[in-house]
Coordinates of C-alpha atoms and ligand atoms in Angstrom, one line a residue:
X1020 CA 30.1 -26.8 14.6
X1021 CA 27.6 -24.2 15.6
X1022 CA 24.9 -24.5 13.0
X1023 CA 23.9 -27.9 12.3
X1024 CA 20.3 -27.9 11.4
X1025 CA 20.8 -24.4 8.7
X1026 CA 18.1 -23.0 10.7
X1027 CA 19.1 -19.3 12.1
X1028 CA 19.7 -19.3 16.0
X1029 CA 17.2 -17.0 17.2
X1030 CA 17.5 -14.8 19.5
X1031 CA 15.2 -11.8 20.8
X1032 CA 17.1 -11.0 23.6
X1033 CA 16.8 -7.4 25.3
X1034 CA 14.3 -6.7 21.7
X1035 CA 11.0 -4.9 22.5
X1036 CA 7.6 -4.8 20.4
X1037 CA 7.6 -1.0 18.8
X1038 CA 3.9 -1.5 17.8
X1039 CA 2.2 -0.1 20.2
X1040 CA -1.4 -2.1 20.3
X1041 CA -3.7 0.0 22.8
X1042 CA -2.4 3.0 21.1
X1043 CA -3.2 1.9 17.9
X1044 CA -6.6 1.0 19.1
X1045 CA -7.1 4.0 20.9
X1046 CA -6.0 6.1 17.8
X1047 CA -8.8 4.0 15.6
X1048 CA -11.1 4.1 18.5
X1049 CA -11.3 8.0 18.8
X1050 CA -9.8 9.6 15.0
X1051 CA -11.8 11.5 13.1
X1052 CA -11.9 13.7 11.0
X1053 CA -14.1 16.6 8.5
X1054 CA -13.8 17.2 5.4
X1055 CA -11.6 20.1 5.7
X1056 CA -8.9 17.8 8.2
X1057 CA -9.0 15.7 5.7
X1058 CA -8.1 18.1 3.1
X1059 CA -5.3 19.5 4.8
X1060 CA -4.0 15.7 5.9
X1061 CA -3.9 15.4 2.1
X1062 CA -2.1 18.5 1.4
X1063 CA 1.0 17.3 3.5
X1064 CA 0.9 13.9 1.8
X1065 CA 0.5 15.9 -1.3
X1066 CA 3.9 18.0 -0.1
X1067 CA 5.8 14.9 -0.3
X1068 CA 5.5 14.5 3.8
X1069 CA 5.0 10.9 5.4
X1070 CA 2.0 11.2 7.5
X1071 CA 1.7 10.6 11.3
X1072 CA -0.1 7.9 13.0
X1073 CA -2.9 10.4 14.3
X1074 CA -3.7 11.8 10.6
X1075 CA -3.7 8.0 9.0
X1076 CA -5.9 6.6 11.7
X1077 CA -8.6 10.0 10.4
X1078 CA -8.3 8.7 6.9
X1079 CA -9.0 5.2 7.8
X1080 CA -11.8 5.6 9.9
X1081 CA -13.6 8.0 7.4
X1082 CA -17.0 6.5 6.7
X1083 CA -18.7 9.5 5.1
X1084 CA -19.0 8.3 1.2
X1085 CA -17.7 12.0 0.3
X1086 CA -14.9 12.2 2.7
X1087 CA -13.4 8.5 1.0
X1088 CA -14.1 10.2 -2.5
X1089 CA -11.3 13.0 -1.5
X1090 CA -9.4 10.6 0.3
X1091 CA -9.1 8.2 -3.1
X1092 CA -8.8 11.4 -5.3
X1093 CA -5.9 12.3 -3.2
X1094 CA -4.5 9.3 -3.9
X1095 CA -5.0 9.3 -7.7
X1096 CA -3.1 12.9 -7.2
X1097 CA -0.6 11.8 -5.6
X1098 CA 0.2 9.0 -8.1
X1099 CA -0.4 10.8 -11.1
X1100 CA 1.9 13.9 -10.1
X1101 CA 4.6 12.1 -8.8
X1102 CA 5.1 8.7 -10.3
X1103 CA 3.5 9.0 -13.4
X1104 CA 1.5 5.7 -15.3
X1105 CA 4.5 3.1 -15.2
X1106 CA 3.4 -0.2 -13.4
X1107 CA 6.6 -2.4 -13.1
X1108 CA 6.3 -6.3 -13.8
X1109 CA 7.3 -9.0 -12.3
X1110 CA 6.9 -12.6 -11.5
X1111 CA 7.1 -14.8 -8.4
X1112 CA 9.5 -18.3 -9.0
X1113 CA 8.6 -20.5 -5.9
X1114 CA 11.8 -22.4 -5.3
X1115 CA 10.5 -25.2 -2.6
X1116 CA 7.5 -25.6 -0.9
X1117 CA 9.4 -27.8 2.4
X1118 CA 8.3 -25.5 5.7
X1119 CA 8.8 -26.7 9.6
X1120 CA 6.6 -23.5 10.3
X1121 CA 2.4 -24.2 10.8
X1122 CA 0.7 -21.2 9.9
X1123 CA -2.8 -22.4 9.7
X1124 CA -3.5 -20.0 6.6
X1125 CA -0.7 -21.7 4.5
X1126 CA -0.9 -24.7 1.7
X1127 CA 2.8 -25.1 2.9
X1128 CA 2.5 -25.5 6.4
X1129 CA 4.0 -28.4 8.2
X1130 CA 1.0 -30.2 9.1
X1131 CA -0.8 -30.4 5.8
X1132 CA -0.8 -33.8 4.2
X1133 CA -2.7 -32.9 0.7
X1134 CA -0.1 -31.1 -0.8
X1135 CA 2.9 -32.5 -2.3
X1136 CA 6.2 -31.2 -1.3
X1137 CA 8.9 -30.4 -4.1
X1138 CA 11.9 -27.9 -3.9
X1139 CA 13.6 -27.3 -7.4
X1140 CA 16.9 -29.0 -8.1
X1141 CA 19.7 -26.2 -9.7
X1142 CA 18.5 -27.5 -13.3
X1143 CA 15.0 -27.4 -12.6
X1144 CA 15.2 -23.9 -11.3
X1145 CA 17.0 -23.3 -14.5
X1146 CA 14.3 -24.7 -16.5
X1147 CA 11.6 -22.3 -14.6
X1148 CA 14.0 -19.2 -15.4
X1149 CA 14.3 -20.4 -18.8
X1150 CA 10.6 -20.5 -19.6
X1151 CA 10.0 -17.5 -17.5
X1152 CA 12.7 -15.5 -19.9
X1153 CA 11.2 -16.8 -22.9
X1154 CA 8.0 -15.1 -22.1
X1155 CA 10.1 -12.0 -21.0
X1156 CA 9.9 -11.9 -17.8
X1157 CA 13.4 -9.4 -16.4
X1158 CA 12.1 -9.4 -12.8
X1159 CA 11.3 -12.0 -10.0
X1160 CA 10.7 -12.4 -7.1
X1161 CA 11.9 -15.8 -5.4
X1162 CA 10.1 -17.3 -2.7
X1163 CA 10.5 -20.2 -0.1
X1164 CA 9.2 -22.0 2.7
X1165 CA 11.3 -22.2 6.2
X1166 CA 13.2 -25.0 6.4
X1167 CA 16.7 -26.2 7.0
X1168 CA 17.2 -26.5 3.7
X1169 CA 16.6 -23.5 2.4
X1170 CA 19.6 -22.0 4.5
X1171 CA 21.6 -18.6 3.6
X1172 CA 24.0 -20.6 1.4
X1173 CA 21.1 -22.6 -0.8
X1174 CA 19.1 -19.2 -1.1
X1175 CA 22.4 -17.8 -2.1
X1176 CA 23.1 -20.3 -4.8
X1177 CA 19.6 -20.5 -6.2
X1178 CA 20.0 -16.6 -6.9
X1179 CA 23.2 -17.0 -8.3
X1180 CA 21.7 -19.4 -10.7
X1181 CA 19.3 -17.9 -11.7
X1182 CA 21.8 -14.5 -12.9
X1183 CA 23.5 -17.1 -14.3
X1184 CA 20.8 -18.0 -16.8
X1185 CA 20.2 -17.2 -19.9
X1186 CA 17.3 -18.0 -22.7
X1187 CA 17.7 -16.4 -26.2
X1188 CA 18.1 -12.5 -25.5
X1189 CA 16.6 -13.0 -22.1
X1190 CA 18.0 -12.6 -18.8
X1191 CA 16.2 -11.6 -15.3
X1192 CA 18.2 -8.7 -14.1
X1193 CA 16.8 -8.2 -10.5
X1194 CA 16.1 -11.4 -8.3
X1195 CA 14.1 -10.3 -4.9
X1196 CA 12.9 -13.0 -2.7
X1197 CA 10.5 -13.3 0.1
X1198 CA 12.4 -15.9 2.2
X1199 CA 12.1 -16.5 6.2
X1200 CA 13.9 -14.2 8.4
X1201 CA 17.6 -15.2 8.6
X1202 CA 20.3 -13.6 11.0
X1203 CA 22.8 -11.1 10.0
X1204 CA 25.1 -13.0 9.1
X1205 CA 22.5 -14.7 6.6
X1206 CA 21.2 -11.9 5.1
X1207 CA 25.4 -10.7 4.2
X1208 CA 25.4 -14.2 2.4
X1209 CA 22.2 -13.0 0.1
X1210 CA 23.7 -9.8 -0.2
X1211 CA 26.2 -10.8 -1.4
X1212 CA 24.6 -12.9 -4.3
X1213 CA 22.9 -9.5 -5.3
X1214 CA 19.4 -9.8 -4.2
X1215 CA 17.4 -6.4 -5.2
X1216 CA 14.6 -6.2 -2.5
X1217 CA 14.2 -8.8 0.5
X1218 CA 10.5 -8.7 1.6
X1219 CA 9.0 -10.5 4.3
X1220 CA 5.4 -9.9 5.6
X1221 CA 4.6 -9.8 9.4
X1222 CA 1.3 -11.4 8.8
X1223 CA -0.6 -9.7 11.5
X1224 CA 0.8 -6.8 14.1
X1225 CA -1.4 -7.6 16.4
X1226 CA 0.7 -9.8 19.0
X1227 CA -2.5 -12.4 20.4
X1228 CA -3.4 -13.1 17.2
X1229 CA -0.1 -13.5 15.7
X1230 CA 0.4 -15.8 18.4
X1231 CA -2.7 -18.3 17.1
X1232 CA -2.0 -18.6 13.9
X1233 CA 1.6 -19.4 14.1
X1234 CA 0.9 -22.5 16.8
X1235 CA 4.9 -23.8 16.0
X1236 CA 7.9 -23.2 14.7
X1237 CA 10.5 -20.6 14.7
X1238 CA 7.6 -18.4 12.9
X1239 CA 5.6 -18.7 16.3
X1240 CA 8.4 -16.2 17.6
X1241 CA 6.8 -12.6 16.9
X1242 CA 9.9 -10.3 17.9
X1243 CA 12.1 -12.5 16.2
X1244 CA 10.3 -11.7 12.8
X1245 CA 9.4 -8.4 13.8
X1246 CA 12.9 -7.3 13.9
X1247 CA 13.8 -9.0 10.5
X1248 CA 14.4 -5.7 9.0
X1249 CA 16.6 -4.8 11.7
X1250 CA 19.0 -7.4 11.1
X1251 CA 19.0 -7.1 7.0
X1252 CA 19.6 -3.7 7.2
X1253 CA 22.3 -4.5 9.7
X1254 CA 23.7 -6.7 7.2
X1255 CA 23.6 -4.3 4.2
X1256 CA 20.1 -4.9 2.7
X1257 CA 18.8 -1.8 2.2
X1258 CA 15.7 -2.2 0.4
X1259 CA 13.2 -4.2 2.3
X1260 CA 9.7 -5.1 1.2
X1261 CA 7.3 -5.2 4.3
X1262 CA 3.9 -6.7 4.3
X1263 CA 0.7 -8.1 6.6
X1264 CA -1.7 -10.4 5.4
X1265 CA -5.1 -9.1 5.4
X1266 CA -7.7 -10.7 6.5
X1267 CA -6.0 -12.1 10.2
X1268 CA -6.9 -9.4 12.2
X1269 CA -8.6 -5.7 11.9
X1270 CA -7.0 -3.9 8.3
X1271 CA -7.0 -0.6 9.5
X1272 CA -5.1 -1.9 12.7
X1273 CA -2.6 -3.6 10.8
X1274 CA -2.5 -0.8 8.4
X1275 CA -1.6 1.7 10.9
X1276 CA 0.9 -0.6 12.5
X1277 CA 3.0 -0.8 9.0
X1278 CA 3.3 2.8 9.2
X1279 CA 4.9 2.3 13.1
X1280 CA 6.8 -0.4 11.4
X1281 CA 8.3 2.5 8.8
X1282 CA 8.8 5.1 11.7
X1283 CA 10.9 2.4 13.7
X1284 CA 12.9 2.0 10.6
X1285 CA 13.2 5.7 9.5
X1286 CA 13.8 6.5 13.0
X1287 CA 16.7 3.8 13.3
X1288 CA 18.4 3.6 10.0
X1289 CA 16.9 6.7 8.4
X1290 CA 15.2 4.8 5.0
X1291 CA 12.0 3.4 5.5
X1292 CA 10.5 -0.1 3.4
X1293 CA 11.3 0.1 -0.1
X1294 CA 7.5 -1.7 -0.9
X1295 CA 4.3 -2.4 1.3
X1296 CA 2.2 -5.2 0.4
X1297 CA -0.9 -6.1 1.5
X1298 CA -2.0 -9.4 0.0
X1299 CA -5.5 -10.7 0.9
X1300 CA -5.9 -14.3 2.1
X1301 CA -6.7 -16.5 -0.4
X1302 CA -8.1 -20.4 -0.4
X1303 CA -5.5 -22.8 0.1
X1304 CA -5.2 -26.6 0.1
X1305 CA -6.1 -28.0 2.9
X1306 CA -6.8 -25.2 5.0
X1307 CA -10.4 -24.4 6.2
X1308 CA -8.8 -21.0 7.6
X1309 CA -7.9 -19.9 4.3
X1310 CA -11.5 -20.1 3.3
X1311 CA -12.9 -18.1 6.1
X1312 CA -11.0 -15.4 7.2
X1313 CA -12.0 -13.8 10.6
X1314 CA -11.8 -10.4 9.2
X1315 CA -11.9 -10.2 5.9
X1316 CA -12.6 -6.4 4.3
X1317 CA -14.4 -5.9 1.7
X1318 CA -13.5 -4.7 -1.5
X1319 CA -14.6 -1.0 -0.6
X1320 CA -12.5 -1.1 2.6
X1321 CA -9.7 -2.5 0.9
X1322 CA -9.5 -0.2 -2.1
X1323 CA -10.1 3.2 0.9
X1324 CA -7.1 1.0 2.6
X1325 CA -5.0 1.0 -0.3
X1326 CA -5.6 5.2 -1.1
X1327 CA -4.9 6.1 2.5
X1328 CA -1.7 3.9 2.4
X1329 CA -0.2 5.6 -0.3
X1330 CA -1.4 9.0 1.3
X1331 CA 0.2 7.7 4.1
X1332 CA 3.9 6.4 3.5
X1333 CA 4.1 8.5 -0.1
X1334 CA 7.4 7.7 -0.7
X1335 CA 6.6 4.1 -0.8
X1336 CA 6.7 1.6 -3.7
X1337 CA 3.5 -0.4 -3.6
X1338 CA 2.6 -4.2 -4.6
X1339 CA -0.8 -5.8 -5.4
X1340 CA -0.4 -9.7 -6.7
X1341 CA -2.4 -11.8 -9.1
X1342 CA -4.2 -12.9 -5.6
X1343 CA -6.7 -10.2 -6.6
X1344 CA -9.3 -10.6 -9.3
X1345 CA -8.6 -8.1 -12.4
X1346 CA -10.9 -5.7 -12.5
X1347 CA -10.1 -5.2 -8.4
X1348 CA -6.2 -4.6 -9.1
X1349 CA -6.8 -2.2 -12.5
X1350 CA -8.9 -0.2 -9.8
X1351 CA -6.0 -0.1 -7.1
X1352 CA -3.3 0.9 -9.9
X1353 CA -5.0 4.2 -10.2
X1354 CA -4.7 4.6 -6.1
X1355 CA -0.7 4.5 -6.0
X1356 CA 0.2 0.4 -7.1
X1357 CA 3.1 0.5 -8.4
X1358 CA 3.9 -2.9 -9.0
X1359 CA 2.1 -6.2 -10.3
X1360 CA 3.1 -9.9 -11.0
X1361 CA 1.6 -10.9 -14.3
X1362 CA 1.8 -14.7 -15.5
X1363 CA 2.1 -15.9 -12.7
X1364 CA 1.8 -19.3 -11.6
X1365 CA 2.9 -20.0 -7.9
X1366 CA 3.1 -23.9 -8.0
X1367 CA 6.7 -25.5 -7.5
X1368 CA 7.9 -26.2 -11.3
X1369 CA 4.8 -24.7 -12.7
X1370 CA 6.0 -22.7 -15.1
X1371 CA 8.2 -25.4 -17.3
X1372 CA 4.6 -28.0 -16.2
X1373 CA 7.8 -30.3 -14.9
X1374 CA 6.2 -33.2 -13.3
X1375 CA 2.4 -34.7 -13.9
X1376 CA 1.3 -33.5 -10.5
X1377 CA -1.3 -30.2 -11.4
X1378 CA 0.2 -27.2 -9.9
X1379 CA -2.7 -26.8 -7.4
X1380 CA -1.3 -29.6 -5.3
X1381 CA 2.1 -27.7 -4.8
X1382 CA 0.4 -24.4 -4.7
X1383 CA 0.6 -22.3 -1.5
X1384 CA -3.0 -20.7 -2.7
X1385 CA -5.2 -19.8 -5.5
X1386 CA -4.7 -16.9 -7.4
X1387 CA -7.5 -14.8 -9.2
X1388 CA -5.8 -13.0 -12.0
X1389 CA -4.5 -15.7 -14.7
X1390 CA -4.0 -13.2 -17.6
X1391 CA -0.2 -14.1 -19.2
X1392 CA 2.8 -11.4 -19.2
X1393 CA 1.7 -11.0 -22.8
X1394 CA -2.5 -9.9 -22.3
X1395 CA -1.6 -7.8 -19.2
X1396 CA 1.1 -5.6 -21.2
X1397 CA -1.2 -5.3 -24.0
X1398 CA -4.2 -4.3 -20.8
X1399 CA -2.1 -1.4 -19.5
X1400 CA -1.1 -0.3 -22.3
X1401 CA -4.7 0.2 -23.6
X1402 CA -5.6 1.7 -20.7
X1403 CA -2.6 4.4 -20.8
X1404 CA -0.6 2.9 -18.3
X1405 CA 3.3 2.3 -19.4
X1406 CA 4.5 -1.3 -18.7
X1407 CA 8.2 -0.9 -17.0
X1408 CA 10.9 -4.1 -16.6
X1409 CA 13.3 -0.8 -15.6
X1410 CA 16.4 -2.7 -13.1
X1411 CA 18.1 0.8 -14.1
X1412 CA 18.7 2.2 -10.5
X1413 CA 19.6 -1.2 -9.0
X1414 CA 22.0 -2.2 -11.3
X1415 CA 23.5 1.8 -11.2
X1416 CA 23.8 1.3 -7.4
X1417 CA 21.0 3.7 -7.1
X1418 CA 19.3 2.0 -4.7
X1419 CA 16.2 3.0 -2.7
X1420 CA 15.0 4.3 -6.2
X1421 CA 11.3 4.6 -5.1
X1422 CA 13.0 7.1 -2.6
X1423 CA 14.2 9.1 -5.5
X1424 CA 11.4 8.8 -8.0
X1425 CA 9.7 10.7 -5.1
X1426 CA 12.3 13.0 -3.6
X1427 CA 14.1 14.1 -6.6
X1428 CA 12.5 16.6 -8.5
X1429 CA 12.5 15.4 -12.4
X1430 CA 13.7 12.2 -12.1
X1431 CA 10.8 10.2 -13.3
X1432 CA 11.0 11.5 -16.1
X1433 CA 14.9 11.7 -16.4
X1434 CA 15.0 8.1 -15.5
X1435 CA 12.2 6.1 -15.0
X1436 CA 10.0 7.1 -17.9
X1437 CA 13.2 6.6 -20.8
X1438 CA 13.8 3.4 -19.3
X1439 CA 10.6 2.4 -19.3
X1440 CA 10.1 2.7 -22.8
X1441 CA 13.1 1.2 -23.6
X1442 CA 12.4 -2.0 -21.3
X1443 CA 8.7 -2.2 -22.9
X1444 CA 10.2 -1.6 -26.2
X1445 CA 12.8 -4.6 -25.9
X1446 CA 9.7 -6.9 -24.9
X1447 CA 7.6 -5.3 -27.7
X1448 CA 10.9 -6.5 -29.8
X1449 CA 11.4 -10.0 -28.5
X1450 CA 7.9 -11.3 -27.5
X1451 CA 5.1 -9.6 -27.8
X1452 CA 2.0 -11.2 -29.9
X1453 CA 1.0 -9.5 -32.5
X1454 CA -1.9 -7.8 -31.0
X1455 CA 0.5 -6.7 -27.7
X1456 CA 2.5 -5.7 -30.6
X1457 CA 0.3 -2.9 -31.8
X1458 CA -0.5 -1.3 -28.6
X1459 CA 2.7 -1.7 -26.8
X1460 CA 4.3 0.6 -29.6
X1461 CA 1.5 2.6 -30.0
X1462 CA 1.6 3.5 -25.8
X1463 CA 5.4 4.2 -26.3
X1464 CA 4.9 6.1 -29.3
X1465 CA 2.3 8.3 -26.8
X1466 CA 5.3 8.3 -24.4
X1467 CA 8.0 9.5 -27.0
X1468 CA 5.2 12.1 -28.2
X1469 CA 4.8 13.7 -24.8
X1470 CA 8.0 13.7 -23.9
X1471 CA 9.3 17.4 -24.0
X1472 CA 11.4 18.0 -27.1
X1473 CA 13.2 20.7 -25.1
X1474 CA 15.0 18.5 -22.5
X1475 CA 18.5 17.6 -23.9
X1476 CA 18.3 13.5 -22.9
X1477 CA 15.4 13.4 -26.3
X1478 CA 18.0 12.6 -28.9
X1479 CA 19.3 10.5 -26.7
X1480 CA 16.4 8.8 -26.5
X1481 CA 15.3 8.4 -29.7
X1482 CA 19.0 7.0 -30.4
X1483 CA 18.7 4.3 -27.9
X1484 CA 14.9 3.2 -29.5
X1485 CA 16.4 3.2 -32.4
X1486 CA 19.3 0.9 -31.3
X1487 CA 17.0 -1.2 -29.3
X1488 CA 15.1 -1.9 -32.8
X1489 CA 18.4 -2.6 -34.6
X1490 CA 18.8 -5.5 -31.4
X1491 CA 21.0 -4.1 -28.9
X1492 CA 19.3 -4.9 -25.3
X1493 CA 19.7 -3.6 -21.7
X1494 CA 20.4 0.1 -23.0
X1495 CA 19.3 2.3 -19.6
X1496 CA 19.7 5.9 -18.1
Ligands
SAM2234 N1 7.9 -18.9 4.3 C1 8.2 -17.6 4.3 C2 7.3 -16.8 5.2 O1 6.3 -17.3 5.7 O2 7.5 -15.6 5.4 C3 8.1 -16.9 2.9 C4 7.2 -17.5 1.9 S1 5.5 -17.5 2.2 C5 5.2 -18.7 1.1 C6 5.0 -15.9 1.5 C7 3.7 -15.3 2.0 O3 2.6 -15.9 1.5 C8 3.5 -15.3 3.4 O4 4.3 -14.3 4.1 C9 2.0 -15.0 3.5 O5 1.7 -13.7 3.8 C10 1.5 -15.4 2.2 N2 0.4 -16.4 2.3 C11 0.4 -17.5 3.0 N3 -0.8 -18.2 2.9 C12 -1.6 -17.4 2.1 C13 -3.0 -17.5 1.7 N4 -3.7 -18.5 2.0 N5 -3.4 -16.5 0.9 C14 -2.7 -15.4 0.6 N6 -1.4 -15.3 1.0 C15 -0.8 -16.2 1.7
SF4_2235 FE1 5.7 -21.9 5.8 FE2 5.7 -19.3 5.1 FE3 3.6 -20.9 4.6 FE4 4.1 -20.2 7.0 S1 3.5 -18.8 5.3 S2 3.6 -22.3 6.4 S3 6.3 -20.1 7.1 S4 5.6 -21.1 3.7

């Protein structure tokens, strides 16, 4: 009779912070850096070595327009060398839009009265699925407010569902979500419904400032979601998506307090996050907050964020969301993003236009990038990137795959690359236009072409294209 509101009991006992804020402000006070520091700080990233706090906090505070050249060409190296041009797709599914939590940045928080509250019923969610398979959509992640109702067992059945369902030849084959921390026993209950990635973002590190912006609710407890991770990878969950929400507080503080995030979690369980986000805050309804971010970077010192992440944490999968305008995230993907939504649409029952209320009223915020699945494919594949739905590792039980792509020598190209092409090859088959057509299979015939004749997996290869033509689906290494 324990749990009668399906809220988690918190409980923070004996926890303490691990992000240390006066050294972190020390280390951003005093770093610096020449250009041949910088070089060699580079060099170990370059080695396939996470960086320490000392060396990120030089790279971040490098204002010399040189030193941030090398810094971003590092990055480029770094992405081009070991994880090649595949961007992996996916879409966010907002499930319910209900939250007890007041976060004055939010569309959703308690407290606002202009947005219209709606969580999906089972055979609405399976409408959204439906509409997002027939666009071919194989990846999502799901996302919900905090609220009693959203509970371990209704996150857990939503997922479930949406396995379950099936449009045409389409099927989403990896379900993340970004849900409110739960206990341990929770997160076994979405295990166990086979959630890929659970990400959460801590907003800001910095502990004042968290504190103001989260006024009430279990939310307003900082240790309690600082030690989410803890208690999913207690439970099993082993690939965690971490995040802070730029724009609270300092960027470079809360950059450099995600890599003290990772450490704790290397240092604890011996795997750090499996993605880092960093989205920016965006307008939302009925916030003022939203509109006027106390520290908002700009676009320069977000992009030199973004490089010295991913010379930071190389090992690291890394998000960028339809928040950002276009040109913006086509920039970043050359600095080490690895993943992007595309066709996105983040009201509650957008995506099957359910009810007659516009999607802005249910939104959370606005999002810059409205290109569909179907122009973005056809962008990167223009532009020489390869489009990836791959769920190969995850569904092998390889998980921690970013880990691998990195740490294995060869296995991009073993793995990732073949299944790439056989994932953007299977859309190319099933929905692309006509003009996505053309460039899709031109980019995968670029792919097939440079991929070496002398490695045995080839034939292989060109067997499974050919199959996939001939309609056989979900062929993977
Ligand atoms: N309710 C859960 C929570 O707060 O963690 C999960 C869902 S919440 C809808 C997902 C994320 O959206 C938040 O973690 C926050 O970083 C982000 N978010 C909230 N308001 C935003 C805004 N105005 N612009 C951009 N991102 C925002
Ligand atoms: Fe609720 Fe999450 Fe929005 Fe905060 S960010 S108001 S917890 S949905």
């Amino acid at each position: 009779m324990e749990k009668k509101t399906g809220l988690p009991k918190v409980n923070v006992e004996g926890l303490k912070s691990f992000i240390p804020e006066n050294e972190i402000k020390d280390l951003l006070k005093n770093a610096s850096g020449d250009k041949k520091q910088v070089g060699d700080i580079i060099a170990k990233s370059l080695a396939k070595n996470r960086l320490d706090p000392q060396e990120m906090a030089i790279l971040l505070n490098a204002d010399d327009p040189e030193i941030i050249e090398q810094i971003k060409e590092g990055a480029r190296t770094l992405k081009k060398t070991i994880y090649g041009n595949r961007i992996v797709l996916f879409a966010p599914l907002y499930v319910g839009n209900d939250c007890i939590n007041n976060c004055t940045y939010c569309g959703f928080r308690k407290d606002n009265l202009d947005i219209v509250r709606k969580t999906l019923t089972l055979k609405e969610l399976e409408k959204e699925v439906r509409t997002l398979e027939s666009r071919g959509h194989k990846r999502l992640i799901m996302v919900y407010g905090e609220h009693p109702r959203y509970d371990p067992e209704f996150i857990a059945e939503t997922v479930r569902k949406v396995y379950e369902t099936k449009e045409g030849k389409g099927e989403i084959r990896r379900v993340n979500i970004n849900a409110a921390p739960l206990d341990v026993e929770g997160f076994k209950t979405v295990k166990a419904a086979g959630i890929g990635t659970y990400q959460i973002f801590q907003e800001t590190y910095h502990e004042p400032t968290y504190r103001a912006v989260h006024p009430s609710g279990l939310k307003a407890n900082y240790l309690w979601r600082l030690y989410s991770f803890d208690r999913a990878m207690e439970a099993g969950i082993d690939d965690v998506g971490m995040g802070a929400l730029i724009g609270l507080y300092n960027h470079k503080f809360e950059a450099l307090a995600m890599l003290y995030h990772t450490i704790h979690l290397e240092e604890k369980f011996g795997v750090g996050p499996h993605t880092i986000s960093f989205p920016r805050i965006e307008p939302a309804i009925g916030s003022d907050y939203a509109s006027h971010p106390p520290y908002a970077p700009t676009d320069e010192e977000f992009m030199k964020m973004i490089a010295v992440i991913r010379l930071a944490v190389p090992y690291t999968g890394m998000i960028l969301t339809a928040r950002e305008p276009v040109a913006l995230r086509n920039e970043a993907i050359g600095y080490g993003i690895s993943q992007i939504d595309a066709g996105s649409d983040i009201g509650v029952g957008a995506y099957s236009g359910q009810d007659e209320i516009s999607s802005d009223k249910k939104s959370q915020f606005v999002l810059s990038d409205n290109r569909s699945l179907d122009q973005v494919i056809g962008e990167l594949c223009e532009a020489d990137f390869l489009p990836s739905f791959c769920t190969g590792c995850y569904r092998l039980g390889r998980t921690g795959e970013h880990f691998m792509e990195f740490a294995r020598p060869g296995f991009v190209k073993r793995f990732c690359t073949p299944n790439a092409i056989l994932t953007l090859l299977e859309y190319v088959m099933d929905y692309a236009s006509p003009e996505t057509y053309d460039k899709a299979m031109a980019a995968i015939d670029r792919e097939v072409r440079a991929y070496p004749d002398s490695d045995p997996r080839k034939p292989v290869l060109l067997a499974r294209i050919e199959q996939v033509k001939a309609g056989k689906r979900d062929l993977f290494f």
